[in-house]
GROMACS .gro file of N, CA and C in nm:
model
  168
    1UNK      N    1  16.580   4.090   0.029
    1UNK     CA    2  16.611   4.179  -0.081
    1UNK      C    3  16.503   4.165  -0.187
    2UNK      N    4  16.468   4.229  -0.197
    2UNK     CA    5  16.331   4.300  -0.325
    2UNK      C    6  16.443   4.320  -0.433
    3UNK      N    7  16.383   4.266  -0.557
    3UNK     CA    8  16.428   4.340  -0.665
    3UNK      C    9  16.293   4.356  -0.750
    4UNK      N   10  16.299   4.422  -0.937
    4UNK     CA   11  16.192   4.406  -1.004
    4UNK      C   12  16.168   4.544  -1.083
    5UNK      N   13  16.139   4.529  -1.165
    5UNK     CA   14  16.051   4.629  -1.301
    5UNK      C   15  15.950   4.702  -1.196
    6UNK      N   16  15.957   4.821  -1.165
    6UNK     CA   17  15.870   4.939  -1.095
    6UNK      C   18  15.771   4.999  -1.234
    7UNK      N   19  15.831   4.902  -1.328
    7UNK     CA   20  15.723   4.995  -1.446
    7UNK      C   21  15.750   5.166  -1.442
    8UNK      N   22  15.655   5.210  -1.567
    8UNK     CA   23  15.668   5.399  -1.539
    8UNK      C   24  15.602   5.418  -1.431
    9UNK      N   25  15.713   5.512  -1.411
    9UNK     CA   26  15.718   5.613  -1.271
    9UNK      C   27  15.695   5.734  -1.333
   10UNK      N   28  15.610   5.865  -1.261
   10UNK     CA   29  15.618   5.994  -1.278
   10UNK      C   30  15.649   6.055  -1.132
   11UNK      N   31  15.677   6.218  -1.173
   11UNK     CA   32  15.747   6.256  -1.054
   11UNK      C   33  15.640   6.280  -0.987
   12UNK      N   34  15.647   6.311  -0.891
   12UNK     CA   35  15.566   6.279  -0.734
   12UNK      C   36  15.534   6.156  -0.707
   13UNK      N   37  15.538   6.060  -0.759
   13UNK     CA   38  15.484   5.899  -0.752
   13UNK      C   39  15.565   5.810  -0.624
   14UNK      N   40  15.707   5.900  -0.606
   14UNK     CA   41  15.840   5.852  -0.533
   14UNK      C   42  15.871   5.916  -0.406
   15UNK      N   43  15.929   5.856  -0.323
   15UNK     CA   44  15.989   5.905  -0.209
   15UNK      C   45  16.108   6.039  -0.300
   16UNK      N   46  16.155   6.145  -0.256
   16UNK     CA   47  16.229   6.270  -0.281
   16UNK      C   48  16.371   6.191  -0.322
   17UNK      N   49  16.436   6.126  -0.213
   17UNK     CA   50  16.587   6.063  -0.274
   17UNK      C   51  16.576   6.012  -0.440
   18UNK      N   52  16.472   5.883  -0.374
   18UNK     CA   53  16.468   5.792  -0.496
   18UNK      C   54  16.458   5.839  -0.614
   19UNK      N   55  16.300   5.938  -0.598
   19UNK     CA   56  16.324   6.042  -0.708
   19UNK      C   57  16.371   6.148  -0.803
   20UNK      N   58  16.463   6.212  -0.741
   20UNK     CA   59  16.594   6.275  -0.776
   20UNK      C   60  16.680   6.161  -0.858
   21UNK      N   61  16.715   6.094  -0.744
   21UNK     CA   62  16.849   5.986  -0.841
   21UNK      C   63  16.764   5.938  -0.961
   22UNK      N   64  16.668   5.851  -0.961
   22UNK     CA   65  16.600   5.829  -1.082
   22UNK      C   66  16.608   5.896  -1.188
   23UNK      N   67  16.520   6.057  -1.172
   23UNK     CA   68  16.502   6.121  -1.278
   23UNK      C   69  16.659   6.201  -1.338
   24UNK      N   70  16.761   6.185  -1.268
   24UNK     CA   71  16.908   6.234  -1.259
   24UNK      C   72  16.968   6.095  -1.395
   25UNK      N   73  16.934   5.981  -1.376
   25UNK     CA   74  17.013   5.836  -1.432
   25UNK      C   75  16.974   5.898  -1.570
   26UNK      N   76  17.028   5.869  -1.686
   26UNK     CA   77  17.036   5.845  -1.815
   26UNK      C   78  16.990   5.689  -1.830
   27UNK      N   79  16.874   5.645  -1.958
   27UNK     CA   80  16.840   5.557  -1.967
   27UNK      C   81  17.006   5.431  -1.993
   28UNK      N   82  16.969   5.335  -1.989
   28UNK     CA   83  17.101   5.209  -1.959
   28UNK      C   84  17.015   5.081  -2.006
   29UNK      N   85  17.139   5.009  -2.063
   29UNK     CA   86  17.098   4.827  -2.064
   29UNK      C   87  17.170   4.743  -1.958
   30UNK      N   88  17.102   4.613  -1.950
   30UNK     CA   89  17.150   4.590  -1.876
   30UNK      C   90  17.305   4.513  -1.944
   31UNK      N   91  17.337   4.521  -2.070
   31UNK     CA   92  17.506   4.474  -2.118
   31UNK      C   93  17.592   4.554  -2.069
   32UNK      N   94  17.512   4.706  -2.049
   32UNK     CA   95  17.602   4.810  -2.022
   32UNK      C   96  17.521   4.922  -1.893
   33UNK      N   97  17.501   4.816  -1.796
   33UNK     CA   98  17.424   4.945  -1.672
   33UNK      C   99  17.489   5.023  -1.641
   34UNK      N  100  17.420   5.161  -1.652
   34UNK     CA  101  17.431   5.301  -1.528
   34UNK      C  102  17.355   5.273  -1.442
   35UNK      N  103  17.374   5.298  -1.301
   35UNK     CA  104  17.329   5.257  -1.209
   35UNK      C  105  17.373   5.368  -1.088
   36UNK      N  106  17.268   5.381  -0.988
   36UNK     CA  107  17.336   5.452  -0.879
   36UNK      C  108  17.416   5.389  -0.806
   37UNK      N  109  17.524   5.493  -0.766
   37UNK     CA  110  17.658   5.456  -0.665
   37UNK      C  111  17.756   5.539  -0.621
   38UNK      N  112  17.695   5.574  -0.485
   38UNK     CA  113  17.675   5.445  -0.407
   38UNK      C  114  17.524   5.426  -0.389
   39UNK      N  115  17.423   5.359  -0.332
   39UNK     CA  116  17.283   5.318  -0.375
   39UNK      C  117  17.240   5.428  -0.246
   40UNK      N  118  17.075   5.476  -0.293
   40UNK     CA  119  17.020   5.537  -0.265
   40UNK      C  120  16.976   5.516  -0.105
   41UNK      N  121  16.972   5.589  -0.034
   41UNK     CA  122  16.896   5.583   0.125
   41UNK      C  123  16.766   5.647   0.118
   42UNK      N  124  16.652   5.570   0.134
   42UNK     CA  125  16.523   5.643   0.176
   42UNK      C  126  16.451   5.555   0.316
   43UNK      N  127  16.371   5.617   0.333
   43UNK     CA  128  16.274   5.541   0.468
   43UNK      C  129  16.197   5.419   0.422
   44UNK      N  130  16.260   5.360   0.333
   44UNK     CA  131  16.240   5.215   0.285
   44UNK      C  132  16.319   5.141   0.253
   45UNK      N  133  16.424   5.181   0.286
   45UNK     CA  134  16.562   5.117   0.238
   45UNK      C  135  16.646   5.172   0.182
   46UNK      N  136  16.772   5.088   0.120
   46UNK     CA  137  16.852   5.116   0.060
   46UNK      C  138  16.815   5.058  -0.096
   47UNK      N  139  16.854   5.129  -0.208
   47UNK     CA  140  16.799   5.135  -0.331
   47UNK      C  141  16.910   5.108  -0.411
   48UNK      N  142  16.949   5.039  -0.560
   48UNK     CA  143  17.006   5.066  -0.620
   48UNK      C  144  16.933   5.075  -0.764
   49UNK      N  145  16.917   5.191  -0.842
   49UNK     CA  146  16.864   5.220  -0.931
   49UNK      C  147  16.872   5.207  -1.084
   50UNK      N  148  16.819   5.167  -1.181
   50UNK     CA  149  16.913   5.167  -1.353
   50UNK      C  150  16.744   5.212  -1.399
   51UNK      N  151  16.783   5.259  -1.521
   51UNK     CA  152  16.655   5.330  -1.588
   51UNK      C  153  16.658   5.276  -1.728
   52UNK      N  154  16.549   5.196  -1.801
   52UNK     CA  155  16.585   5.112  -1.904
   52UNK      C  156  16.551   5.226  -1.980
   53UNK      N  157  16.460   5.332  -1.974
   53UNK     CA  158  16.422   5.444  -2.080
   53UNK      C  159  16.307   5.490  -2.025
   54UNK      N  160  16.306   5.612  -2.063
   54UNK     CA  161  16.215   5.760  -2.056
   54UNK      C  162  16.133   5.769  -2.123
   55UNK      N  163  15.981   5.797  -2.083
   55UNK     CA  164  15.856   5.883  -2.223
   55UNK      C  165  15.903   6.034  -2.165
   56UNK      N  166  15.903   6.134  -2.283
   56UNK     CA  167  15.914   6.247  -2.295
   56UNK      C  168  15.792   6.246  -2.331
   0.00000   0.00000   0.00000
């Protein structure tokens, strides 16, 4: 199991699932995570996602 800070991401940077659910999450802490669920399926695994915050 991999975990870890992916740092900023932009769109096209991602596999299509991952990227959808990602850019879909509302930023979250971790006292209070949003998170995907149930966790993401791509051709690298299974994913579970939280988004600490967005650049607009």
């Amino acid at each position: 199991m991999f975990q870890g800070d992916l740092g900023w991401m932009t769109r096209g940077s991602m596999v299509g699932p991952f990227q959808d659910a990602a850019f879909a999450l509302q930023p979250s802490t971790t006292q209070k995570p949003v998170y995907t669920n149930p966790p993401i399926r791509t051709k690298h695994g299974y994913h579970v996602i939280m988004i600490e915050g967005k650049k607009m």
